[in-house]
mmCIF file of C-alpha atoms and ligand atoms in Angstrom:
data_model
loop_
_atom_site.group_PDB
_atom_site.id
_atom_site.type_symbol
_atom_site.label_atom_id
_atom_site.label_comp_id
_atom_site.label_asym_id
_atom_site.label_seq_id
_atom_site.Cartn_x
_atom_site.Cartn_y
_atom_site.Cartn_z
ATOM 1 C CA UNK J 1 -49.390 120.276 111.238
ATOM 2 C CA UNK J 2 -52.874 120.256 112.702
ATOM 3 C CA UNK J 3 -53.448 117.292 114.926
ATOM 4 C CA UNK J 4 -56.629 115.271 114.394
ATOM 5 C CA UNK J 5 -58.892 114.113 117.185
ATOM 6 C CA UNK J 6 -57.178 112.670 120.221
ATOM 7 C CA UNK J 7 -58.755 109.615 121.766
ATOM 8 C CA UNK J 8 -58.448 108.939 125.487
ATOM 9 C CA UNK J 9 -56.236 105.939 124.657
ATOM 10 C CA UNK J 10 -53.797 108.079 122.681
ATOM 11 C CA UNK J 11 -53.796 110.806 125.304
ATOM 12 C CA UNK J 12 -52.991 108.311 128.040
ATOM 13 C CA UNK J 13 -50.113 106.796 126.050
ATOM 14 C CA UNK J 14 -48.659 110.240 125.356
ATOM 15 C CA UNK J 15 -48.972 111.192 129.034
ATOM 16 C CA UNK J 16 -47.303 107.946 130.057
ATOM 17 C CA UNK J 17 -44.356 108.630 127.697
ATOM 18 C CA UNK J 18 -43.625 111.834 129.556
ATOM 19 C CA UNK J 19 -42.652 109.716 132.552
ATOM 20 C CA UNK J 20 -39.944 107.259 131.438
ATOM 21 C CA UNK J 21 -40.239 105.360 134.730
ATOM 22 C CA UNK J 22 -43.977 104.745 134.228
ATOM 23 C CA UNK J 23 -44.899 101.095 133.854
ATOM 24 C CA UNK J 24 -48.259 101.547 132.182
ATOM 25 C CA UNK J 25 -50.078 100.128 135.230
ATOM 26 C CA UNK J 26 -51.794 103.366 135.830
ATOM 27 C CA UNK J 27 -52.767 103.841 132.201
ATOM 28 C CA UNK J 28 -54.418 100.446 132.194
ATOM 29 C CA UNK J 29 -56.445 101.283 135.311
ATOM 30 C CA UNK J 30 -57.752 104.472 133.704
ATOM 31 C CA UNK J 31 -58.545 102.665 130.463
ATOM 32 C CA UNK J 32 -60.486 100.045 132.388
ATOM 33 C CA UNK J 33 -62.466 102.681 134.275
ATOM 34 C CA UNK J 34 -63.293 104.325 130.945
ATOM 35 C CA UNK J 35 -64.403 100.929 129.642
ATOM 36 C CA UNK J 36 -66.721 100.432 132.630
ATOM 37 C CA UNK J 37 -68.016 103.977 132.069
ATOM 38 C CA UNK J 38 -69.029 103.143 128.500
ATOM 39 C CA UNK J 39 -70.998 100.125 129.636
ATOM 40 C CA UNK J 40 -72.652 102.057 132.467
ATOM 41 C CA UNK J 41 -73.417 104.876 130.023
ATOM 42 C CA UNK J 42 -75.162 102.448 127.678
ATOM 43 C CA UNK J 43 -77.362 101.146 130.495
ATOM 44 C CA UNK J 44 -78.088 104.611 131.845
ATOM 45 C CA UNK J 45 -79.187 105.725 128.382
ATOM 46 C CA UNK J 46 -81.788 103.036 128.112
ATOM 47 C CA UNK J 47 -83.038 103.331 131.691
ATOM 48 C CA UNK J 48 -86.194 105.131 130.636
ATOM 49 C CA UNK J 49 -87.084 102.490 128.060
ATOM 50 C CA UNK J 50 -87.419 99.673 130.520
ATOM 51 C CA UNK J 51 -90.872 100.820 131.645
ATOM 52 C CA UNK J 52 -92.330 100.988 128.168
ATOM 53 C CA UNK J 53 -90.573 98.043 126.612
ATOM 54 C CA UNK J 54 -91.311 95.850 129.575
ATOM 55 C CA UNK J 55 -89.560 92.954 131.102
ATOM 56 C CA UNK J 56 -88.014 91.614 127.904
ATOM 57 C CA UNK J 57 -85.910 94.728 127.684
ATOM 58 C CA UNK J 58 -84.841 94.449 131.255
ATOM 59 C CA UNK J 59 -83.407 90.980 130.763
ATOM 60 C CA UNK J 60 -79.747 91.180 129.881
ATOM 61 C CA UNK J 61 -77.824 89.136 127.325
ATOM 62 C CA UNK J 62 -77.328 86.330 129.782
ATOM 63 C CA UNK J 63 -81.049 86.035 130.406
ATOM 64 C CA UNK J 64 -80.699 87.494 133.884
ATOM 65 C CA UNK J 65 -83.151 90.078 135.071
ATOM 66 C CA UNK J 66 -81.787 93.595 135.202
ATOM 67 C CA UNK J 67 -80.622 94.846 138.579
ATOM 68 C CA UNK J 68 -80.941 98.310 139.920
ATOM 69 C CA UNK J 69 -78.604 100.545 137.977
ATOM 70 C CA UNK J 70 -76.427 101.497 140.922
ATOM 71 C CA UNK J 71 -75.806 97.849 141.773
ATOM 72 C CA UNK J 72 -75.107 97.182 138.103
ATOM 73 C CA UNK J 73 -72.636 100.072 137.901
ATOM 74 C CA UNK J 74 -70.893 98.823 141.026
ATOM 75 C CA UNK J 75 -70.437 95.391 139.494
ATOM 76 C CA UNK J 76 -69.126 96.779 136.225
ATOM 77 C CA UNK J 77 -66.514 98.856 138.027
ATOM 78 C CA UNK J 78 -65.354 95.843 140.028
ATOM 79 C CA UNK J 79 -65.264 93.567 136.988
ATOM 80 C CA UNK J 80 -63.295 96.129 135.006
ATOM 81 C CA UNK J 81 -60.586 96.338 137.664
ATOM 82 C CA UNK J 82 -60.348 93.041 139.506
ATOM 83 C CA UNK J 83 -58.520 90.918 136.925
ATOM 84 C CA UNK J 84 -55.919 93.280 135.455
ATOM 85 C CA UNK J 85 -53.176 92.606 137.968
ATOM 86 C CA UNK J 86 -52.680 96.277 138.780
ATOM 87 C CA UNK J 87 -55.138 96.659 141.645
ATOM 88 C CA UNK J 88 -55.157 94.768 144.955
ATOM 89 C CA UNK J 89 -58.362 96.089 146.517
ATOM 90 C CA UNK J 90 -61.276 98.433 145.961
ATOM 91 C CA UNK J 91 -63.738 100.331 148.141
ATOM 92 C CA UNK J 92 -67.148 101.403 146.904
ATOM 93 C CA UNK J 93 -69.979 103.503 148.249
ATOM 94 C CA UNK J 94 -72.181 100.508 147.454
ATOM 95 C CA UNK J 95 -70.244 98.025 149.621
ATOM 96 C CA UNK J 96 -69.809 97.937 153.387
ATOM 97 C CA UNK J 97 -66.286 96.515 153.392
ATOM 98 C CA UNK J 98 -63.103 96.502 151.346
ATOM 99 C CA UNK J 99 -63.495 94.568 148.085
ATOM 100 C CA UNK J 100 -60.585 92.186 147.605
ATOM 101 C CA UNK J 101 -59.316 90.985 144.269
ATOM 102 C CA UNK J 102 -60.194 87.265 143.977
ATOM 103 C CA UNK J 103 -57.319 84.864 144.621
ATOM 104 C CA UNK J 104 -57.318 83.639 141.030
ATOM 105 C CA UNK J 105 -56.049 87.014 139.809
ATOM 106 C CA UNK J 106 -52.652 88.629 140.352
ATOM 107 C CA UNK J 107 -52.553 91.651 142.666
ATOM 108 C CA UNK J 108 -51.133 95.058 141.847
ATOM 109 C CA UNK J 109 -49.874 97.996 143.878
ATOM 110 C CA UNK J 110 -52.899 100.282 143.521
ATOM 111 C CA UNK J 111 -56.218 100.567 145.338
ATOM 112 C CA UNK J 112 -59.260 102.248 143.809
ATOM 113 C CA UNK J 113 -62.204 103.985 145.506
ATOM 114 C CA UNK J 114 -65.444 104.769 143.712
ATOM 115 C CA UNK J 115 -69.019 105.880 143.920
ATOM 116 C CA UNK J 116 -70.291 103.814 140.985
ATOM 117 C CA UNK J 117 -73.465 105.790 140.339
ATOM 118 C CA UNK J 118 -73.856 108.996 142.252
ATOM 119 C CA UNK J 119 -77.137 110.873 142.294
ATOM 120 C CA UNK J 120 -79.007 107.671 141.575
ATOM 121 C CA UNK J 121 -82.289 109.098 142.855
ATOM 122 C CA UNK J 122 -82.213 111.121 139.626
ATOM 123 C CA UNK J 123 -82.272 108.110 137.278
ATOM 124 C CA UNK J 124 -86.047 107.833 137.242
ATOM 125 C CA UNK J 125 -86.450 111.421 136.134
ATOM 126 C CA UNK J 126 -83.818 111.399 133.404
ATOM 127 C CA UNK J 127 -81.420 113.793 135.105
ATOM 128 C CA UNK J 128 -77.624 113.634 134.807
ATOM 129 C CA UNK J 129 -75.816 111.256 137.135
ATOM 130 C CA UNK J 130 -72.187 110.230 137.465
ATOM 131 C CA UNK J 131 -69.415 107.890 138.536
ATOM 132 C CA UNK J 132 -66.623 109.205 140.768
ATOM 133 C CA UNK J 133 -63.253 107.484 141.329
ATOM 134 C CA UNK J 134 -59.890 107.886 143.018
ATOM 135 C CA UNK J 135 -56.653 105.900 142.872
ATOM 136 C CA UNK J 136 -54.046 105.454 145.628
ATOM 137 C CA UNK J 137 -50.878 103.417 145.982
ATOM 138 C CA UNK J 138 -51.105 100.613 148.503
ATOM 139 C CA UNK J 139 -49.319 101.465 151.752
ATOM 140 C CA UNK J 140 -49.969 98.280 153.741
ATOM 141 C CA UNK J 141 -47.605 95.348 153.978
ATOM 142 C CA UNK J 142 -48.467 92.275 151.974
ATOM 143 C CA UNK J 143 -50.063 92.149 148.574
ATOM 144 C CA UNK J 144 -53.786 91.962 149.344
ATOM 145 C CA UNK J 145 -54.492 95.484 150.543
ATOM 146 C CA UNK J 146 -56.598 96.348 153.586
ATOM 147 C CA UNK J 147 -58.597 99.189 155.110
ATOM 148 C CA UNK J 148 -55.422 101.096 155.944
ATOM 149 C CA UNK J 149 -54.791 101.608 152.229
ATOM 150 C CA UNK J 150 -58.066 103.488 151.928
ATOM 151 C CA UNK J 151 -57.623 105.642 155.003
ATOM 152 C CA UNK J 152 -55.033 107.808 153.291
ATOM 153 C CA UNK J 153 -55.489 111.548 153.002
ATOM 154 C CA UNK J 154 -56.795 112.769 149.669
ATOM 155 C CA UNK J 155 -53.408 114.481 149.192
ATOM 156 C CA UNK J 156 -52.030 111.011 148.560
ATOM 157 C CA UNK J 157 -54.277 110.389 145.575
ATOM 158 C CA UNK J 158 -52.258 109.579 142.479
ATOM 159 C CA UNK J 159 -55.201 110.140 140.195
ATOM 160 C CA UNK J 160 -58.927 110.837 140.322
ATOM 161 C CA UNK J 161 -61.816 111.676 138.087
ATOM 162 C CA UNK J 162 -65.453 111.342 137.281
ATOM 163 C CA UNK J 163 -67.783 110.390 134.500
ATOM 164 C CA UNK J 164 -70.928 112.387 133.860
ATOM 165 C CA UNK J 165 -73.843 110.741 132.099
ATOM 166 C CA UNK J 166 -75.477 113.870 130.769
ATOM 167 C CA UNK J 167 -76.586 115.134 127.400
ATOM 168 C CA UNK J 168 -73.247 113.608 126.418
ATOM 169 C CA UNK J 169 -71.162 111.225 128.468
ATOM 170 C CA UNK J 170 -67.897 112.792 129.599
ATOM 171 C CA UNK J 171 -64.808 111.397 131.287
ATOM 172 C CA UNK J 172 -62.840 113.967 133.279
ATOM 173 C CA UNK J 173 -59.629 113.039 135.087
ATOM 174 C CA UNK J 174 -56.348 114.232 136.482
ATOM 175 C CA UNK J 175 -53.142 112.496 137.457
ATOM 176 C CA UNK J 176 -51.658 115.594 139.029
ATOM 177 C CA UNK J 177 -50.810 117.342 135.810
ATOM 178 C CA UNK J 178 -53.924 119.411 135.120
ATOM 179 C CA UNK J 179 -57.427 118.278 134.289
ATOM 180 C CA UNK J 180 -58.536 116.835 130.959
ATOM 181 C CA UNK J 181 -62.061 116.177 129.723
ATOM 182 C CA UNK J 182 -63.154 113.703 127.047
ATOM 183 C CA UNK J 183 -66.551 113.337 125.417
ATOM 184 C CA UNK J 184 -67.879 109.956 124.373
ATOM 185 C CA UNK J 185 -68.540 109.688 120.658
ATOM 186 C CA UNK J 186 -71.159 106.934 120.717
ATOM 187 C CA UNK J 187 -70.753 106.262 116.992
ATOM 188 C CA UNK J 188 -67.205 105.003 117.502
ATOM 189 C CA UNK J 189 -67.450 104.136 121.188
ATOM 190 C CA UNK J 190 -64.429 106.257 122.101
ATOM 191 C CA UNK J 191 -63.837 109.117 124.491
ATOM 192 C CA UNK J 192 -62.357 112.006 122.495
ATOM 193 C CA UNK J 193 -60.434 114.929 123.977
ATOM 194 C CA UNK J 194 -62.900 117.818 124.089
ATOM 195 C CA UNK J 195 -61.784 119.854 127.126
ATOM 196 C CA UNK J 196 -57.984 120.054 127.385
ATOM 197 C CA UNK J 197 -56.466 121.687 130.460
ATOM 198 C CA UNK J 198 -59.659 122.621 132.306
ATOM 199 C CA UNK J 199 -59.305 125.609 134.638
ATOM 200 C CA UNK J 200 -62.059 126.766 136.963
ATOM 201 C CA UNK J 201 -62.621 130.550 136.859
ATOM 202 C CA UNK J 202 -61.151 132.225 139.930
ATOM 203 C CA UNK J 203 -64.517 133.783 140.712
ATOM 204 C CA UNK J 204 -67.860 132.559 139.504
ATOM 205 C CA UNK J 205 -71.510 133.548 139.396
ATOM 206 C CA UNK J 206 -73.158 130.321 140.460
ATOM 207 C CA UNK J 207 -73.905 129.030 143.927
ATOM 208 C CA UNK J 208 -75.319 125.556 144.440
ATOM 209 C CA UNK J 209 -76.806 124.498 147.745
ATOM 210 C CA UNK J 210 -79.965 122.781 148.914
ATOM 211 C CA UNK J 211 -81.647 125.840 150.423
ATOM 212 C CA UNK J 212 -84.443 123.742 151.887
ATOM 213 C CA UNK J 213 -81.944 123.038 154.667
ATOM 214 C CA UNK J 214 -81.614 126.760 155.468
ATOM 215 C CA UNK J 215 -83.287 126.509 158.875
ATOM 216 C CA UNK J 216 -80.900 123.764 159.923
ATOM 217 C CA UNK J 217 -77.744 125.673 159.010
ATOM 218 C CA UNK J 218 -75.475 127.403 161.421
ATOM 219 C CA UNK J 219 -75.787 131.189 161.488
ATOM 220 C CA UNK J 220 -72.408 131.604 159.752
ATOM 221 C CA UNK J 221 -73.523 129.553 156.767
ATOM 222 C CA UNK J 222 -76.741 131.551 156.473
ATOM 223 C CA UNK J 223 -74.754 134.768 156.540
ATOM 224 C CA UNK J 224 -72.438 133.554 153.809
ATOM 225 C CA UNK J 225 -75.303 132.589 151.533
ATOM 226 C CA UNK J 226 -77.031 135.925 152.189
ATOM 227 C CA UNK J 227 -73.763 137.729 151.420
ATOM 228 C CA UNK J 228 -73.314 135.894 148.117
ATOM 229 C CA UNK J 229 -76.903 136.647 147.118
ATOM 230 C CA UNK J 230 -76.607 140.320 147.908
ATOM 231 C CA UNK J 231 -73.216 141.024 146.381
ATOM 232 C CA UNK J 232 -73.536 144.166 144.309
ATOM 233 C CA UNK J 233 -70.453 143.753 142.175
ATOM 234 C CA UNK J 234 -71.628 140.479 140.703
ATOM 235 C CA UNK J 235 -75.076 139.034 140.495
ATOM 236 C CA UNK J 236 -75.162 135.369 141.393
ATOM 237 C CA UNK J 237 -77.526 132.784 140.124
ATOM 238 C CA UNK J 238 -78.601 129.657 141.968
ATOM 239 C CA UNK J 239 -78.269 126.265 140.294
ATOM 240 C CA UNK J 240 -78.883 122.990 142.123
ATOM 241 C CA UNK J 241 -79.551 119.677 140.447
ATOM 242 C CA UNK J 242 -79.061 117.405 143.450
ATOM 243 C CA UNK J 243 -76.632 115.286 141.486
ATOM 244 C CA UNK J 244 -73.154 116.043 142.760
ATOM 245 C CA UNK J 245 -71.219 115.220 139.604
ATOM 246 C CA UNK J 246 -73.542 117.336 137.481
ATOM 247 C CA UNK J 247 -73.528 120.270 139.912
ATOM 248 C CA UNK J 248 -69.758 120.026 140.254
ATOM 249 C CA UNK J 249 -69.092 119.687 136.533
ATOM 250 C CA UNK J 250 -71.154 122.757 135.657
ATOM 251 C CA UNK J 251 -69.438 124.846 138.309
ATOM 252 C CA UNK J 252 -65.999 123.570 137.244
ATOM 253 C CA UNK J 253 -66.568 124.832 133.721
ATOM 254 C CA UNK J 254 -68.460 128.006 134.561
ATOM 255 C CA UNK J 255 -67.120 128.988 137.965
ATOM 256 C CA UNK J 256 -68.937 129.143 141.273
ATOM 257 C CA UNK J 257 -69.369 127.154 144.435
ATOM 258 C CA UNK J 258 -71.156 123.974 145.489
ATOM 259 C CA UNK J 259 -71.961 123.580 149.171
ATOM 260 C CA UNK J 260 -73.219 120.660 151.198
ATOM 261 C CA UNK J 261 -72.413 121.839 154.716
ATOM 262 C CA UNK J 262 -73.241 120.106 157.951
ATOM 263 C CA UNK J 263 -76.528 121.062 159.568
ATOM 264 C CA UNK J 264 -78.435 120.388 162.773
ATOM 265 C CA UNK J 265 -79.811 117.120 161.374
ATOM 266 C CA UNK J 266 -76.636 115.905 159.628
ATOM 267 C CA UNK J 267 -73.650 117.525 161.355
ATOM 268 C CA UNK J 268 -71.251 116.104 158.771
ATOM 269 C CA UNK J 269 -73.511 116.790 155.812
ATOM 270 C CA UNK J 270 -74.407 114.020 153.412
ATOM 271 C CA UNK J 271 -71.450 113.399 151.162
ATOM 272 C CA UNK J 272 -68.759 110.778 151.643
ATOM 273 C CA UNK J 273 -65.136 111.771 152.084
ATOM 274 C CA UNK J 274 -63.557 108.822 150.272
ATOM 275 C CA UNK J 275 -65.879 108.305 147.339
ATOM 276 C CA UNK J 276 -67.181 111.789 146.614
ATOM 277 C CA UNK J 277 -65.351 114.638 148.329
ATOM 278 C CA UNK J 278 -61.710 113.581 147.908
ATOM 279 C CA UNK J 279 -61.724 112.767 144.176
ATOM 280 C CA UNK J 280 -63.590 115.976 143.332
ATOM 281 C CA UNK J 281 -61.365 118.010 145.665
ATOM 282 C CA UNK J 282 -58.348 116.603 143.830
ATOM 283 C CA UNK J 283 -59.839 117.605 140.482
ATOM 284 C CA UNK J 284 -60.824 121.085 141.637
ATOM 285 C CA UNK J 285 -57.364 121.824 143.067
ATOM 286 C CA UNK J 286 -55.775 120.629 139.828
ATOM 287 C CA UNK J 287 -58.078 123.044 138.006
ATOM 288 C CA UNK J 288 -57.085 125.950 140.264
ATOM 289 C CA UNK J 289 -60.013 125.831 142.691
ATOM 290 C CA UNK J 290 -60.405 124.813 146.326
ATOM 291 C CA UNK J 291 -62.367 122.390 148.499
ATOM 292 C CA UNK J 292 -62.868 122.604 152.255
ATOM 293 C CA UNK J 293 -65.038 121.209 155.010
ATOM 294 C CA UNK J 294 -65.136 124.689 156.563
ATOM 295 C CA UNK J 295 -62.084 124.106 158.757
ATOM 296 C CA UNK J 296 -59.476 122.362 156.675
ATOM 297 C CA UNK J 297 -58.863 121.510 153.066
ATOM 298 C CA UNK J 298 -60.705 118.324 152.116
ATOM 299 C CA UNK J 299 -57.486 116.726 150.867
ATOM 300 C CA UNK J 300 -55.863 117.227 154.300
ATOM 301 C CA UNK J 301 -58.530 115.388 156.283
ATOM 302 C CA UNK J 302 -57.261 112.186 157.848
ATOM 303 C CA UNK J 303 -59.964 109.584 157.112
ATOM 304 C CA UNK J 304 -61.009 107.384 160.015
ATOM 305 C CA UNK J 305 -63.493 105.071 158.385
ATOM 306 C CA UNK J 306 -64.439 103.961 154.891
ATOM 307 C CA UNK J 307 -67.843 105.577 154.775
ATOM 308 C CA UNK J 308 -67.284 108.728 156.789
ATOM 309 C CA UNK J 309 -69.143 111.829 155.726
ATOM 310 C CA UNK J 310 -67.821 115.336 155.404
ATOM 311 C CA UNK J 311 -69.220 118.790 154.798
ATOM 312 C CA UNK J 312 -68.133 119.832 151.296
ATOM 313 C CA UNK J 313 -67.643 123.366 150.017
ATOM 314 C CA UNK J 314 -65.990 123.168 146.621
ATOM 315 C CA UNK J 315 -65.426 125.412 143.649
ATOM 316 C CA UNK J 316 -63.793 128.658 142.593
ATOM 317 C CA UNK J 317 -61.020 130.000 144.772
ATOM 318 C CA UNK J 318 -62.682 133.265 145.696
ATOM 319 C CA UNK J 319 -65.981 131.741 146.803
ATOM 320 C CA UNK J 320 -64.323 129.025 148.900
ATOM 321 C CA UNK J 321 -61.860 131.458 150.502
ATOM 322 C CA UNK J 322 -64.732 133.805 151.305
ATOM 323 C CA UNK J 323 -66.618 130.909 152.903
ATOM 324 C CA UNK J 324 -63.597 130.186 155.098
ATOM 325 C CA UNK J 325 -63.500 133.837 156.168
ATOM 326 C CA UNK J 326 -67.130 133.590 157.273
ATOM 327 C CA UNK J 327 -66.398 130.399 159.178
ATOM 328 C CA UNK J 328 -63.468 132.038 160.985
ATOM 329 C CA UNK J 329 -65.616 135.027 161.823
ATOM 330 C CA UNK J 330 -63.427 137.329 159.709
ATOM 331 C CA UNK J 331 -66.211 138.504 157.413
HETATM 332 P P1 AHM X 401 -76.276 109.309 146.613
HETATM 333 O O1 AHM X 401 -74.822 108.967 146.807
HETATM 334 O O2 AHM X 401 -77.186 108.478 147.470
HETATM 335 O O3 AHM X 401 -76.681 109.310 145.172
HETATM 336 O O4 AHM X 401 -76.512 110.802 147.198
HETATM 337 C C1 AHM X 401 -75.611 111.793 146.907
HETATM 338 C C2 AHM X 401 -76.335 112.917 146.219
HETATM 339 C C3 AHM X 401 -75.370 113.845 145.550
HETATM 340 O O5 AHM X 401 -75.225 113.523 144.192
HETATM 341 C C4 AHM X 401 -76.034 115.193 145.705
HETATM 342 O O6 AHM X 401 -75.096 116.232 145.717
HETATM 343 C C5 AHM X 401 -76.745 115.059 147.009
HETATM 344 O O7 AHM X 401 -76.999 113.691 147.195
HETATM 345 C C6 AHM X 401 -78.041 115.807 147.035
HETATM 346 O O8 AHM X 401 -78.598 115.727 148.303
HETATM 347 P P2 AHM X 401 -79.955 116.498 148.706
HETATM 348 O O9 AHM X 401 -81.058 115.822 148.000
HETATM 349 O O10 AHM X 401 -80.006 116.361 150.205
HETATM 350 O O11 AHM X 401 -79.796 117.940 148.308
HETATM 351 MG MG1 MG X 402 -73.043 109.130 146.105
#
């Protein structure tokens, strides 16, 4: 019998049933993130109207003036997760320190990291932006969670994903059993399964890098990019939005490589290990791709601080392996 549409809620319940020992804690966390994503999506979609409709439009239902969208998204993520009793602490690109669950709420065994609105410089020009998240089990003693819980290698992630606010809003996640993508149907307010079992092509045709930094790159990086451009067997095309989730999502579906390497100005690049690199590295590996900083796999990096940056080379297996060969001087 042909199955009808599968909502994210149904998909999560069916996934949970496959693990008899599952408590549903995890499912609830993902549902809450999807809930926050819908609210953020609604605000993102009306961002352009605020200028023409004026202040009245920028006052929310409580009569408060609208905040910047990234601050708003940060708050919505925290509010979606702080009261459910499944999370003990959070860490966000928008906050300097660990965010603790208020004392009035019960604490759970998970911690969540997120970049609530990545690529936010693109909001004003109506370009796709995203939310990135990762979930770990608490490893510290006690129930409140602390920095130690966030300084776990990406390999320890128990789930990760992202939301892209693009021509449609999509929710893409993995809990270690492949990658699934859902598209928001705004008419019913539900994410519906649209991209089951996403696999990144083993080789692609797209490379994505901010080439304005060319003169700051190491010679090896320049050589790699020149090599990719001049490959005879396959003609590459360059695509760079400057919005990580959007650049990553396109390359995940079509195949290719995204690079934000270190350079002479920013030796560790620009992207954050905890909030950006690790969750996307987890997704790409689940989809059959790879992610490296040029020396080791992103997921094997031992984090030392909450906001540390890392070079990020992520995408199809062939392109990332070839990059590593260039870095090792083997190509
Ligand atoms: P943000 O976290 O301040 O939004 O910055 C991160 C963004 C990424 O989405 C994107 O990949 C990168 O910055 C683009 O940087 P650049 O403009 O240097 O190419
Ligand atoms: Mg960011």
